[in-house]
Amino acid sequence: MSREQKFCGWGEPGAGPELPGHAAGELRDRLGVPGEVVSSPVSLAEVRLRAPVVAAGLRAALERAAGAEWVRDDREIRVLRAAGKSYLDLLALRAGECEDAPDVVVAPASHEQVAAVLHACAEHGAAVIPFGGGTSVVGGVAPLRGRFETAVCLDLGRLDAVLDVDERSRLARVGAGLRLPELDHALATHGLRLGHVPQSYEWATVGGCAATRSAGQASTGFGRFEELVAAVRCATPAGELATLGAAAARSDETGAPVVGRFSFIGAPASAAGPDLRALVLGSEGVLGAITELVLRVRPVAAERRYEAWMLRSFDAGCEALRALAQAEVAPDVARLSDEDETRTTFAFAGDAGLARRVSGAALRALRYRPGCLLIAGWEGEAADIARRRAPAVRLLRSVDALPLGRGPGEAWRAARFAGPHLRDALLDRGVLVETLETAATWSGLVALHASVREALARALAARPAVVGCHASHLYPDGASLYFTVLARQDADDPAGQWRAAKRAAGDAIVAADATITHHHAVGRDHARWLPREIGPLGIDVLRAAKQACDPAGIMNPGKLLPDE
Ligand SMILES: Cc1cc2nc3c(=O)[nH]c(=O)nc-3n(C[C@H](O)[C@H](O)[C@H](O)COP(=O)(O)OP(=O)(O)OC[C@H]3O[C@@H](n4cnc5c(N)ncnc54)[C@H](O)[C@@H]3O)c2cc1C
């Protein structure tokens, strides 16, 4: 419980960049919003909360499990643990709507303490909501109670130790509540890093990334989070579900976990039946709480090279991405904006910003040849970057891509965590701002792009809106699409406005046989679409796993699985 974000926005108070001055003009022109601040969030004292419901027996059991000082039900902690960071979450918090806040927040410090908390909640009949960094954008940490009266937020932030590093095997065993920057900082002393950089990097935890099967911006080169996980340890109400190997779960004679030497006796791969690690990854807290992970780490990058190219159109750009991925020469970061997102990116950079970053010749060429912006990034040893970049550059030149140089690529890298901070400033100015994502095969990607754009445009037609998209996270068989929506907010019903748009986009995604989520997870908000994706037997299999791990059904009710 060290660093804390603003309760109704992104980052610590005062952190992050301001909205650039010239963006106000763009907002006025394209969305018809005034460009100055029109609404401010309520203060913490004004947030509406119900009195907490915690039976004396439950409180005493939680205090025994984690220590009395780590069982809190004060206003501040209940509000801070009440929601994730979606547009709907922020709208509600800014308006002071927090009636469903968890009744109590408990922060255990070890696997054994987590197990004791789960035992107490099962015995006393309370819902448990695992909380990592709280950056879910799909309602994953919403304190839904299901059939229980009390919601207990299980704050995993104190499980933040780097337990062991095996430099030889490039493995690190870590606590699930460790945040990504702190992990990379600790690994750097070994010359290592994880290389998982989602846009939520500053706040997301490794346990949350595992529970949601997150994908970082460099997933094309470094893999999705699940590919970085060698093993997991999960406390469930029914006991421990560990894929760490017997030794990792071993305790000394006093019952304390064995720490201080690398106790993971795993193997890089195994054919020992179905992969239980895969059952835990993506389980979103409905089976239990992940307490430890063994992660595959890599050397710190000696060099980074980020650059930009212009492709003639989004369709042509997607073809180029496909060729790069299938020839196995894709950059580690590959991100192609469509025409609208390219326009917005350049507008937010401003003329002066563009002129600073792009050579005069490229700037002149851009005037005659608008198109789609591709950010390409490589990380590693200089020689390795040169070796991998050369065939990618040859391929891009062969499809007539226009090189814009390193300036805009490096500018993108420098600003890649700015978006969520700017979102707060846009909310202040009456702008609906939200993102959604999916993935499809190369054969279906361009049609999916068109149908989701059309669905969003139709649903938002009552007010000016801009829908931009980029293709990223490349695979040999397809890629992800990530949409960003900006619209003039419906002041009377801002939540209803977005719900309608999200519903239309989700329906368009499943109608196109694409996935309802490539990396944001299912949470509460996507649960309605999951049966279409995994079928009724798939849902039954998940329910059976839940029944085995969580017979009382206390773990994260209302998430992942649709209501029965
Ligand atoms: C601005 C912004 C940008 C984002 N960018 C990306 C991105 O680039 N890529 C990406 O993949 N995602 C992104 N996300 C989504 C989010 O950051 C990820 O889903 C992340 O993995 C969540 O990590 P967390 O620690 O914050 O988890 P939380 O939000 O705390 O929890 C997420 C879910 O996992 C469960 N959970 C958390 N910890 C545990 C645990 N230890 N054991 C069991 N269950 C647990 C929770 O109950 C919840 O259901 C973004 C979100 C925001 C707000």
Coordinates of C-alpha atoms and ligand atoms in Angstrom, one line a residue:
M1 CA 0.0 0.0 0.0
S2 CA 2.8 2.4 -0.8
R3 CA 2.1 4.5 -3.9
E4 CA -1.6 5.5 -4.4
Q5 CA -3.3 6.9 -7.5
K6 CA -5.9 9.7 -7.5
F7 CA -9.2 8.1 -6.6
C8 CA -10.9 9.3 -9.8
G9 CA -8.2 9.6 -12.3
W10 CA -4.8 8.3 -13.4
G11 CA -1.6 8.6 -11.5
E12 CA -0.6 10.5 -8.4
P13 CA -2.0 14.0 -8.0
G14 CA -0.1 16.4 -10.2
A15 CA 1.7 13.7 -12.2
G16 CA 1.7 13.5 -16.0
P17 CA 1.6 16.0 -18.8
E18 CA -1.0 18.7 -19.4
L19 CA -3.2 18.8 -22.4
P20 CA -1.2 20.8 -25.0
G21 CA -2.7 24.2 -25.8
H22 CA -3.3 23.5 -29.5
A23 CA -5.4 20.4 -28.6
A24 CA -8.2 22.7 -27.4
G25 CA -8.6 24.0 -31.0
E26 CA -8.7 20.4 -32.3
L27 CA -11.4 19.5 -29.7
R28 CA -13.5 22.6 -30.7
D29 CA -13.1 21.9 -34.5
R30 CA -13.8 18.1 -34.4
L31 CA -16.0 17.6 -31.4
G32 CA -17.6 21.0 -30.9
V33 CA -16.6 21.1 -27.2
P34 CA -15.5 24.4 -25.7
G35 CA -11.9 23.3 -25.0
E36 CA -11.8 24.7 -21.5
V37 CA -12.6 22.9 -18.2
V38 CA -16.4 22.4 -17.8
S39 CA -16.5 19.8 -15.0
S40 CA -14.4 18.9 -12.0
P41 CA -14.5 15.8 -9.8
V42 CA -16.0 15.9 -6.3
S43 CA -13.6 15.8 -3.4
L44 CA -13.0 12.6 -1.5
A45 CA -15.1 13.9 1.4
E46 CA -18.1 14.3 -0.9
V47 CA -18.0 10.7 -2.3
R48 CA -21.2 8.9 -1.3
L49 CA -20.6 5.6 0.6
R50 CA -22.8 3.2 2.5
A51 CA -21.8 2.2 6.0
P52 CA -19.6 -0.9 5.8
V53 CA -21.2 -4.3 6.7
V54 CA -18.6 -6.5 8.4
A55 CA -19.7 -9.0 11.0
A56 CA -17.6 -9.0 14.1
G57 CA -16.6 -12.6 13.6
L58 CA -15.4 -11.9 10.1
R59 CA -13.4 -8.9 11.2
A60 CA -11.7 -10.8 14.0
A61 CA -10.8 -13.6 11.6
L62 CA -9.4 -11.2 9.0
E63 CA -7.4 -9.5 11.7
R64 CA -6.0 -12.8 12.9
A65 CA -5.1 -13.6 9.3
A66 CA -3.4 -10.4 8.2
G67 CA -2.8 -8.4 11.4
A68 CA -5.3 -5.7 12.7
E69 CA -3.5 -2.8 11.1
W70 CA -4.0 -4.3 7.7
V71 CA -7.8 -4.6 8.0
R72 CA -9.2 -1.2 7.1
D73 CA -12.6 0.2 6.4
D74 CA -11.9 4.0 6.4
R75 CA -13.4 6.2 3.7
E76 CA -10.1 6.7 1.9
I77 CA -9.2 3.1 1.4
R78 CA -12.7 2.0 0.5
V79 CA -12.9 4.6 -2.2
L80 CA -9.4 3.8 -3.5
R81 CA -10.3 0.2 -3.9
A82 CA -13.8 0.7 -5.2
A83 CA -13.2 0.6 -9.0
G84 CA -10.8 0.2 -11.8
K85 CA -9.9 2.9 -14.4
S86 CA -12.5 2.5 -17.2
Y87 CA -14.3 5.6 -18.5
L88 CA -17.5 4.4 -16.7
D89 CA -15.4 3.9 -13.4
L90 CA -14.1 7.4 -13.7
L91 CA -17.4 9.0 -14.6
A92 CA -19.0 7.4 -11.5
L93 CA -16.2 8.4 -9.1
R94 CA -16.0 11.9 -10.4
A95 CA -19.7 12.2 -9.6
G96 CA -19.1 10.8 -6.1
E97 CA -21.1 7.6 -6.8
C98 CA -19.4 5.0 -4.7
E99 CA -22.2 3.3 -2.8
D100 CA -20.9 -0.2 -3.7
A101 CA -17.4 0.3 -2.3
P102 CA -16.0 -2.7 -0.6
D103 CA -17.0 -3.0 3.0
V104 CA -13.5 -3.7 4.1
V105 CA -10.0 -3.9 2.6
V106 CA -7.5 -6.5 3.8
A107 CA -3.9 -6.6 2.8
P108 CA -2.1 -9.9 3.7
A109 CA 1.7 -10.1 3.3
S110 CA 2.3 -13.8 2.3
H111 CA 0.8 -16.7 0.5
E112 CA -0.2 -18.2 3.9
Q113 CA -1.9 -15.0 5.0
V114 CA -3.8 -14.9 1.7
A115 CA -4.9 -18.5 2.3
A116 CA -6.1 -17.6 5.8
V117 CA -8.1 -14.6 4.5
L118 CA -9.8 -16.8 1.9
H119 CA -10.6 -19.4 4.6
A120 CA -12.1 -16.7 6.8
C121 CA -14.2 -15.3 4.0
A122 CA -15.5 -18.7 3.0
E123 CA -16.4 -19.5 6.6
H124 CA -18.2 -16.2 7.2
G125 CA -19.8 -16.0 3.7
A126 CA -18.2 -12.9 2.2
A127 CA -17.3 -12.1 -1.4
V128 CA -13.6 -11.6 -2.1
I129 CA -12.4 -9.2 -4.8
P130 CA -8.6 -9.6 -5.6
F131 CA -7.1 -6.2 -6.2
G132 CA -3.7 -5.8 -7.8
G133 CA -2.9 -2.4 -9.3
G134 CA -6.6 -1.6 -9.9
T135 CA -6.1 -0.7 -13.6
S136 CA -8.8 -3.0 -14.9
V137 CA -10.9 -1.3 -17.6
V138 CA -13.5 -4.1 -17.8
G139 CA -15.0 -3.9 -14.3
G140 CA -12.6 -6.6 -13.0
V141 CA -12.2 -5.1 -9.6
A142 CA -15.8 -3.8 -9.2
P143 CA -16.9 -4.9 -5.7
L144 CA -19.9 -7.0 -6.8
R145 CA -21.3 -9.0 -3.9
G146 CA -23.1 -11.8 -5.7
R147 CA -25.3 -13.4 -3.1
F148 CA -23.2 -12.2 -0.2
E149 CA -23.8 -9.2 2.0
T150 CA -20.2 -8.2 2.5
A151 CA -17.5 -7.4 -0.1
V152 CA -13.9 -7.9 1.0
C153 CA -11.3 -6.3 -1.1
L154 CA -8.2 -8.5 -1.1
D155 CA -5.4 -6.0 -1.7
L156 CA -2.3 -7.9 -2.9
G157 CA 0.0 -4.9 -2.8
R158 CA 2.1 -6.2 0.1
L159 CA 3.1 -9.3 -1.8
D160 CA 5.7 -7.2 -3.5
A161 CA 9.0 -9.1 -2.9
V162 CA 11.5 -10.3 -5.5
L163 CA 11.9 -13.7 -3.9
D164 CA 14.7 -15.1 -6.0
V165 CA 16.5 -14.5 -9.3
D166 CA 18.2 -17.4 -11.2
E167 CA 20.4 -15.4 -13.6
R168 CA 21.6 -18.6 -15.2
S169 CA 18.1 -19.7 -16.3
R170 CA 16.9 -16.1 -16.6
L171 CA 14.0 -16.7 -14.2
A172 CA 12.7 -14.6 -11.3
R173 CA 10.3 -15.7 -8.6
V174 CA 8.3 -12.7 -7.4
G175 CA 5.3 -11.8 -5.3
A176 CA 2.1 -11.2 -7.2
G177 CA 1.5 -7.7 -5.9
L178 CA 4.8 -6.3 -7.3
R179 CA 4.2 -3.5 -9.7
L180 CA 6.0 -3.6 -13.1
P181 CA 8.3 -0.6 -12.6
E182 CA 9.5 -1.9 -9.2
L183 CA 10.1 -5.3 -10.7
D184 CA 12.2 -3.9 -13.6
H185 CA 14.1 -1.7 -11.1
A186 CA 14.9 -4.7 -8.9
L187 CA 15.9 -6.9 -11.9
A188 CA 18.1 -4.1 -13.3
T189 CA 20.6 -4.8 -10.5
H190 CA 21.0 -8.3 -12.1
G191 CA 21.3 -6.7 -15.6
L192 CA 17.8 -8.1 -16.3
R193 CA 14.3 -6.8 -17.0
L194 CA 10.9 -8.3 -17.7
G195 CA 10.1 -6.4 -21.0
H196 CA 6.4 -6.3 -20.3
V197 CA 5.2 -2.7 -21.0
P198 CA 1.5 -2.2 -21.2
Q199 CA 0.3 1.4 -21.3
S200 CA -0.7 0.9 -17.6
Y201 CA 2.9 -0.1 -16.8
E202 CA 3.3 2.5 -14.0
W203 CA 0.6 0.9 -11.9
A204 CA -0.2 -2.7 -13.0
T205 CA 1.0 -5.6 -10.9
V206 CA 2.5 -8.9 -12.2
G207 CA -0.4 -10.8 -10.5
G208 CA -3.0 -8.6 -12.3
C209 CA -1.2 -9.1 -15.6
A210 CA -1.2 -12.8 -15.1
A211 CA -4.9 -12.9 -14.0
T212 CA -5.9 -10.9 -17.2
R213 CA -3.4 -12.3 -19.8
S214 CA -2.1 -8.9 -20.5
A215 CA -0.2 -7.9 -23.6
G216 CA 2.5 -5.2 -23.5
Q217 CA 3.4 -2.8 -26.2
A218 CA 6.3 -5.0 -27.3
S219 CA 4.4 -8.2 -27.3
T220 CA 5.1 -8.7 -31.0
G221 CA 8.8 -9.2 -30.1
F222 CA 8.7 -10.3 -26.5
G223 CA 5.4 -12.2 -26.2
R224 CA 2.3 -11.8 -24.2
F225 CA 2.4 -11.9 -20.4
E226 CA 1.4 -15.5 -20.3
E227 CA 4.4 -16.4 -22.4
L228 CA 6.6 -14.8 -19.7
V229 CA 5.1 -16.9 -16.9
A230 CA 7.0 -20.2 -16.2
A231 CA 4.9 -21.1 -13.1
V232 CA 2.3 -19.7 -10.8
R233 CA 1.2 -20.2 -7.2
C234 CA -2.4 -19.6 -6.5
A235 CA -4.3 -19.6 -3.1
T236 CA -7.9 -20.8 -3.5
P237 CA -10.5 -21.3 -0.9
A238 CA -10.1 -25.1 -1.4
G239 CA -6.3 -25.0 -1.0
E240 CA -3.2 -24.3 -3.0
L241 CA -3.2 -24.6 -6.8
A242 CA 0.5 -24.5 -7.7
T243 CA 2.3 -25.0 -10.9
L244 CA 5.6 -24.1 -9.2
G245 CA 6.7 -27.7 -8.6
A246 CA 6.7 -29.3 -5.2
A247 CA 9.8 -27.5 -4.0
A248 CA 8.3 -24.0 -4.4
A249 CA 5.4 -24.8 -2.2
R250 CA 7.6 -26.4 0.4
S251 CA 7.7 -24.8 3.8
D252 CA 10.4 -25.2 6.5
E253 CA 9.6 -27.0 9.7
T254 CA 7.9 -23.9 11.2
G255 CA 5.6 -23.6 8.2
A256 CA 7.3 -20.5 6.7
P257 CA 7.8 -20.6 3.0
V258 CA 11.3 -21.4 1.8
V259 CA 12.8 -18.1 0.7
G260 CA 16.4 -17.1 -0.1
R261 CA 17.3 -19.7 -2.6
F262 CA 15.8 -20.6 -5.9
S263 CA 13.3 -23.3 -4.9
F264 CA 11.5 -23.6 -8.3
I265 CA 12.2 -27.0 -9.7
G266 CA 10.3 -26.5 -12.9
A267 CA 11.1 -27.3 -16.4
P268 CA 10.9 -25.1 -19.5
A269 CA 8.1 -27.2 -20.9
S270 CA 6.1 -30.2 -19.9
A271 CA 3.8 -32.8 -21.4
A272 CA 2.4 -33.8 -18.0
G273 CA -1.3 -33.5 -18.9
P274 CA -3.3 -30.3 -19.5
D275 CA -1.5 -27.1 -18.5
L276 CA -2.8 -26.0 -15.1
R277 CA -0.8 -22.8 -15.4
A278 CA -3.0 -21.9 -18.4
L279 CA -6.1 -22.4 -16.2
V280 CA -4.8 -19.9 -13.6
L281 CA -3.6 -17.4 -16.3
G282 CA -6.7 -15.3 -17.3
S283 CA -8.7 -16.6 -14.4
E284 CA -9.4 -13.0 -13.2
G285 CA -9.6 -13.9 -9.5
V286 CA -12.6 -16.2 -9.8
L287 CA -10.7 -19.3 -8.8
G288 CA -8.4 -17.8 -6.2
A289 CA -5.6 -15.3 -5.7
I290 CA -2.3 -15.6 -7.5
T291 CA 0.4 -15.1 -4.8
E292 CA 3.7 -15.9 -6.6
L293 CA 5.0 -16.2 -10.1
V294 CA 8.1 -17.5 -11.7
L295 CA 8.8 -15.1 -14.6
R296 CA 11.0 -15.5 -17.7
V297 CA 13.2 -12.4 -17.8
R298 CA 15.6 -11.0 -20.4
P299 CA 18.8 -8.9 -20.4
V300 CA 18.4 -5.1 -20.1
A301 CA 18.3 -3.6 -23.6
A302 CA 21.6 -2.1 -24.5
E303 CA 20.0 -0.1 -27.4
R304 CA 16.6 1.0 -28.5
R305 CA 15.6 2.2 -31.9
Y306 CA 12.2 3.6 -32.5
E307 CA 11.2 5.1 -35.8
A308 CA 8.1 6.0 -37.9
W309 CA 7.0 5.3 -41.4
M310 CA 4.0 6.4 -43.4
L311 CA 2.0 3.7 -45.2
R312 CA -0.3 4.7 -48.1
S313 CA -3.5 3.4 -46.4
F314 CA -4.6 1.3 -43.4
D315 CA -5.4 -1.7 -45.7
A316 CA -2.0 -1.5 -47.4
G317 CA -0.4 -1.0 -44.0
C318 CA -2.1 -4.2 -42.6
E319 CA -0.7 -6.1 -45.6
A320 CA 2.8 -4.8 -44.8
L321 CA 2.3 -5.9 -41.1
R322 CA 1.2 -9.3 -42.2
A323 CA 4.2 -9.7 -44.5
L324 CA 6.6 -8.6 -41.7
A325 CA 5.0 -11.0 -39.2
Q326 CA 4.9 -14.0 -41.6
A327 CA 8.5 -13.4 -42.7
E328 CA 9.4 -13.3 -39.0
V329 CA 11.0 -9.9 -39.3
A330 CA 8.5 -7.8 -37.4
P331 CA 9.9 -5.2 -35.1
D332 CA 9.4 -5.7 -31.3
V333 CA 6.9 -2.9 -31.3
A334 CA 4.7 -2.5 -34.4
R335 CA 1.8 -0.2 -34.3
L336 CA -0.1 1.0 -37.4
S337 CA -2.6 3.9 -36.9
D338 CA -5.5 4.2 -39.3
E339 CA -6.2 7.5 -41.1
D340 CA -8.2 9.0 -38.2
E341 CA -5.8 8.0 -35.5
T342 CA -2.9 9.3 -37.6
R343 CA -4.7 12.6 -38.0
T344 CA -5.4 12.9 -34.3
T345 CA -1.8 12.0 -33.4
F346 CA -0.4 14.7 -35.7
A347 CA -3.0 17.2 -34.5
F348 CA -2.1 16.6 -30.8
A349 CA 1.7 16.8 -31.7
G350 CA 1.0 20.2 -33.3
D351 CA 2.7 21.8 -36.3
A352 CA 5.7 22.9 -34.2
G353 CA 6.0 19.5 -32.6
L354 CA 6.0 17.7 -36.0
A355 CA 8.5 20.1 -37.5
R356 CA 10.8 19.4 -34.6
R357 CA 10.7 15.7 -35.1
V358 CA 10.4 15.1 -38.8
S359 CA 13.0 16.3 -41.4
G360 CA 12.0 19.0 -43.8
A361 CA 11.9 16.7 -46.8
A362 CA 9.7 14.1 -45.0
L363 CA 7.4 17.0 -43.8
R364 CA 7.0 18.2 -47.4
A365 CA 6.3 14.7 -48.6
L366 CA 3.7 14.2 -45.9
R367 CA 1.7 17.2 -47.2
Y368 CA 1.3 15.5 -50.5
R369 CA 0.9 12.0 -49.2
P370 CA -1.2 11.7 -46.1
G371 CA -1.6 8.1 -45.0
C372 CA -1.2 6.0 -41.9
L373 CA 1.5 6.2 -39.3
L374 CA 3.5 3.2 -38.4
I375 CA 5.6 3.1 -35.2
A376 CA 8.4 0.5 -35.4
G377 CA 10.6 -0.2 -32.4
W378 CA 13.5 -2.6 -31.8
E379 CA 15.3 -3.3 -28.5
G380 CA 18.4 -5.3 -27.7
E381 CA 22.1 -5.4 -28.6
A382 CA 23.0 -2.9 -31.3
A383 CA 24.2 -5.7 -33.7
D384 CA 21.1 -7.7 -33.1
I385 CA 18.9 -4.6 -33.9
A386 CA 20.8 -4.0 -37.1
R387 CA 20.5 -7.6 -38.1
R388 CA 16.7 -7.7 -37.4
R389 CA 15.9 -4.2 -38.7
A390 CA 17.5 -4.6 -42.2
P391 CA 15.0 -7.0 -43.7
A392 CA 12.1 -5.1 -42.1
V393 CA 13.3 -1.9 -43.7
R394 CA 13.7 -3.6 -47.1
L395 CA 10.2 -4.9 -46.9
L396 CA 8.7 -1.5 -45.9
R397 CA 10.6 0.2 -48.8
S398 CA 9.3 -2.5 -51.2
V399 CA 5.7 -1.5 -50.3
D400 CA 6.4 2.2 -50.8
A401 CA 6.4 3.2 -47.1
L402 CA 7.8 6.7 -46.5
P403 CA 10.4 6.8 -43.7
L404 CA 9.8 9.6 -41.2
G405 CA 13.0 8.9 -39.2
R406 CA 13.6 8.4 -35.5
G407 CA 12.1 11.7 -34.3
P408 CA 8.5 10.7 -34.3
G409 CA 9.4 7.1 -33.1
E410 CA 11.3 8.4 -30.1
A411 CA 8.6 10.9 -29.4
W412 CA 6.0 8.1 -29.3
R413 CA 8.2 6.2 -26.9
A414 CA 8.7 9.2 -24.7
A415 CA 5.0 9.9 -24.5
R416 CA 3.7 6.3 -24.4
F417 CA 2.4 6.6 -20.9
A418 CA 0.9 10.1 -21.4
G419 CA -2.5 9.0 -22.8
P420 CA -4.2 8.0 -19.5
H421 CA -3.1 11.3 -17.9
L422 CA -4.5 13.3 -20.8
R423 CA -7.8 11.4 -20.4
D424 CA -8.4 13.1 -17.1
A425 CA -8.0 16.5 -18.8
L426 CA -10.4 15.5 -21.6
L427 CA -13.0 14.4 -19.0
D428 CA -12.7 17.8 -17.4
R429 CA -13.5 19.3 -20.9
G430 CA -16.7 17.3 -21.4
V431 CA -15.2 14.7 -23.7
L432 CA -16.2 11.0 -23.8
V433 CA -12.9 9.2 -24.1
E434 CA -12.6 5.5 -24.0
T435 CA -10.8 2.6 -25.8
L436 CA -11.7 -1.0 -26.7
E437 CA -9.8 -3.8 -28.3
T438 CA -10.1 -7.0 -30.2
A439 CA -8.1 -9.3 -32.5
A440 CA -8.8 -11.2 -35.7
T441 CA -7.0 -13.2 -38.3
W442 CA -5.3 -11.3 -41.2
S443 CA -8.2 -12.5 -43.5
G444 CA -10.8 -10.8 -41.3
L445 CA -8.9 -7.8 -39.9
V446 CA -9.7 -5.1 -42.4
A447 CA -13.4 -6.0 -42.5
L448 CA -13.5 -6.0 -38.7
H449 CA -11.9 -2.6 -38.6
A450 CA -14.7 -1.3 -40.9
S451 CA -17.6 -2.9 -39.0
V452 CA -16.5 -1.8 -35.5
R453 CA -16.0 1.7 -36.8
E454 CA -19.4 1.7 -38.4
A455 CA -21.1 0.3 -35.3
L456 CA -19.4 3.0 -33.1
A457 CA -20.2 5.8 -35.5
R458 CA -23.9 4.7 -35.7
A459 CA -24.2 4.4 -31.9
L460 CA -22.6 7.8 -31.3
A461 CA -24.3 9.6 -34.2
A462 CA -26.2 12.0 -32.0
R463 CA -23.0 14.0 -31.2
P464 CA -19.7 14.7 -33.0
A465 CA -17.3 11.8 -32.5
V466 CA -13.9 10.7 -33.8
V467 CA -13.1 6.9 -33.9
G468 CA -9.4 6.1 -34.4
C469 CA -7.8 2.7 -34.4
H470 CA -4.4 1.0 -34.6
A471 CA -3.3 -2.5 -35.4
S472 CA -0.6 -3.9 -33.1
H473 CA 0.5 -7.1 -31.3
L474 CA 1.3 -9.0 -34.5
Y475 CA 1.1 -12.8 -34.9
P476 CA 1.7 -14.9 -38.0
D477 CA -2.1 -15.4 -38.2
G478 CA -3.5 -12.1 -37.3
A479 CA -3.2 -9.0 -35.1
S480 CA -5.1 -6.9 -32.5
L481 CA -7.2 -3.8 -33.3
Y482 CA -7.3 -1.1 -30.6
F483 CA -10.0 1.6 -31.0
T484 CA -9.9 5.0 -29.3
V485 CA -13.2 6.9 -29.2
L486 CA -13.5 10.7 -28.6
A487 CA -16.9 12.3 -28.6
R488 CA -18.8 15.2 -27.2
Q489 CA -20.2 13.9 -24.0
D490 CA -24.0 13.6 -23.5
A491 CA -24.2 15.7 -20.4
D492 CA -27.6 14.2 -19.4
D493 CA -26.6 10.6 -19.6
P494 CA -22.8 10.2 -20.2
A495 CA -22.7 6.6 -19.0
G496 CA -25.7 5.5 -21.2
Q497 CA -24.0 7.1 -24.2
W498 CA -20.9 5.0 -23.8
R499 CA -22.8 1.8 -22.8
A500 CA -24.8 2.0 -26.1
A501 CA -21.6 2.5 -28.1
K502 CA -19.7 -0.4 -26.3
R503 CA -22.7 -2.7 -26.7
A504 CA -22.8 -2.0 -30.5
A505 CA -19.0 -2.5 -30.8
G506 CA -19.1 -5.7 -28.9
D507 CA -21.9 -7.1 -31.0
A508 CA -20.1 -6.1 -34.2
I509 CA -16.9 -7.9 -32.9
V510 CA -18.7 -11.2 -32.1
A511 CA -20.7 -11.0 -35.4
A512 CA -17.3 -10.8 -37.2
D513 CA -16.1 -13.9 -35.2
A514 CA -13.4 -11.9 -33.6
T515 CA -12.4 -12.1 -30.0
I516 CA -14.2 -9.9 -27.5
T517 CA -10.9 -9.1 -25.9
H518 CA -7.3 -9.5 -27.0
H519 CA -5.8 -8.2 -23.7
H520 CA -8.2 -6.2 -21.5
A521 CA -9.8 -9.5 -20.2
V522 CA -13.5 -10.3 -19.6
G523 CA -14.2 -8.9 -16.2
R524 CA -17.8 -7.8 -15.7
D525 CA -18.2 -5.9 -18.9
H526 CA -17.4 -8.6 -21.5
A527 CA -19.0 -11.5 -19.6
R528 CA -22.2 -11.4 -21.7
W529 CA -20.2 -12.2 -24.9
L530 CA -18.0 -15.0 -23.5
P531 CA -20.4 -17.9 -24.2
R532 CA -20.4 -17.0 -27.8
E533 CA -16.7 -17.2 -27.8
I534 CA -16.0 -20.5 -25.9
G535 CA -19.4 -22.2 -26.2
P536 CA -21.7 -23.7 -23.5
L537 CA -19.4 -26.6 -22.7
G538 CA -16.5 -24.2 -22.3
I539 CA -18.6 -22.2 -19.8
D540 CA -19.4 -25.5 -18.0
V541 CA -15.7 -26.5 -17.8
L542 CA -14.9 -23.1 -16.2
R543 CA -17.8 -23.4 -13.8
A544 CA -16.5 -26.9 -12.8
A545 CA -13.0 -25.6 -12.2
K546 CA -14.6 -22.8 -10.1
Q547 CA -16.7 -25.3 -8.2
A548 CA -13.5 -27.3 -7.4
C549 CA -11.4 -24.3 -6.3
D550 CA -14.1 -22.1 -4.8
P551 CA -17.1 -24.3 -3.7
A552 CA -18.8 -21.4 -1.8
G553 CA -18.5 -19.1 -4.9
I554 CA -16.9 -16.3 -2.9
M555 CA -14.2 -15.4 -5.4
N556 CA -14.9 -12.3 -7.5
P557 CA -18.6 -12.8 -8.2
G558 CA -20.0 -11.5 -11.4
K559 CA -16.6 -11.5 -13.3
L560 CA -15.5 -13.7 -16.2
L561 CA -18.5 -16.1 -16.0
P562 CA -21.9 -14.7 -17.1
D563 CA -24.6 -14.8 -14.5
E564 CA -26.5 -18.1 -14.5
Ligands
LIG1 C1 -4.7 3.5 -19.1 C2 -4.7 2.0 -19.2 C3 -3.9 1.4 -20.2 C4 -3.9 0.0 -20.3 N1 -3.1 -0.6 -21.2 C5 -3.0 -2.0 -21.2 C6 -2.1 -2.6 -22.2 O1 -1.4 -1.9 -22.9 N2 -2.1 -3.9 -22.2 C7 -2.9 -4.7 -21.4 O2 -2.9 -5.9 -21.4 N3 -3.8 -4.1 -20.5 C8 -3.9 -2.8 -20.4 N4 -4.7 -2.2 -19.5 C9 -5.6 -3.0 -18.7 C10 -4.9 -3.4 -17.3 O3 -3.9 -2.5 -17.0 C11 -4.5 -4.8 -17.4 O4 -5.6 -5.6 -17.4 C12 -3.6 -5.2 -16.2 O5 -3.1 -6.5 -16.4 C13 -4.3 -5.2 -14.8 O6 -3.3 -5.3 -13.8 P1 -3.6 -4.8 -12.4 O7 -2.5 -5.3 -11.5 O8 -4.0 -3.4 -12.4 O9 -4.9 -5.7 -12.1 P2 -6.3 -5.3 -11.4 O10 -6.9 -4.2 -12.2 O11 -6.1 -5.0 -10.0 O12 -7.1 -6.6 -11.6 C14 -7.5 -7.1 -12.8 C15 -8.3 -8.4 -12.6 O13 -7.4 -9.4 -12.1 C16 -7.8 -9.8 -10.8 N5 -6.5 -9.9 -10.0 C17 -5.6 -8.9 -9.8 N6 -4.6 -9.4 -9.1 C18 -4.8 -10.7 -8.9 C19 -4.1 -11.8 -8.3 N7 -2.9 -11.6 -7.7 N8 -4.7 -13.0 -8.3 C20 -5.9 -13.2 -8.9 N9 -6.6 -12.3 -9.5 C21 -6.1 -11.0 -9.5 C22 -8.8 -8.8 -10.3 O14 -9.7 -9.3 -9.4 C23 -9.4 -8.3 -11.6 O15 -10.4 -9.2 -12.0 C24 -4.7 -0.8 -19.4 C25 -5.5 -0.2 -18.5 C26 -5.5 1.2 -18.4 C27 -6.3 1.9 -17.3

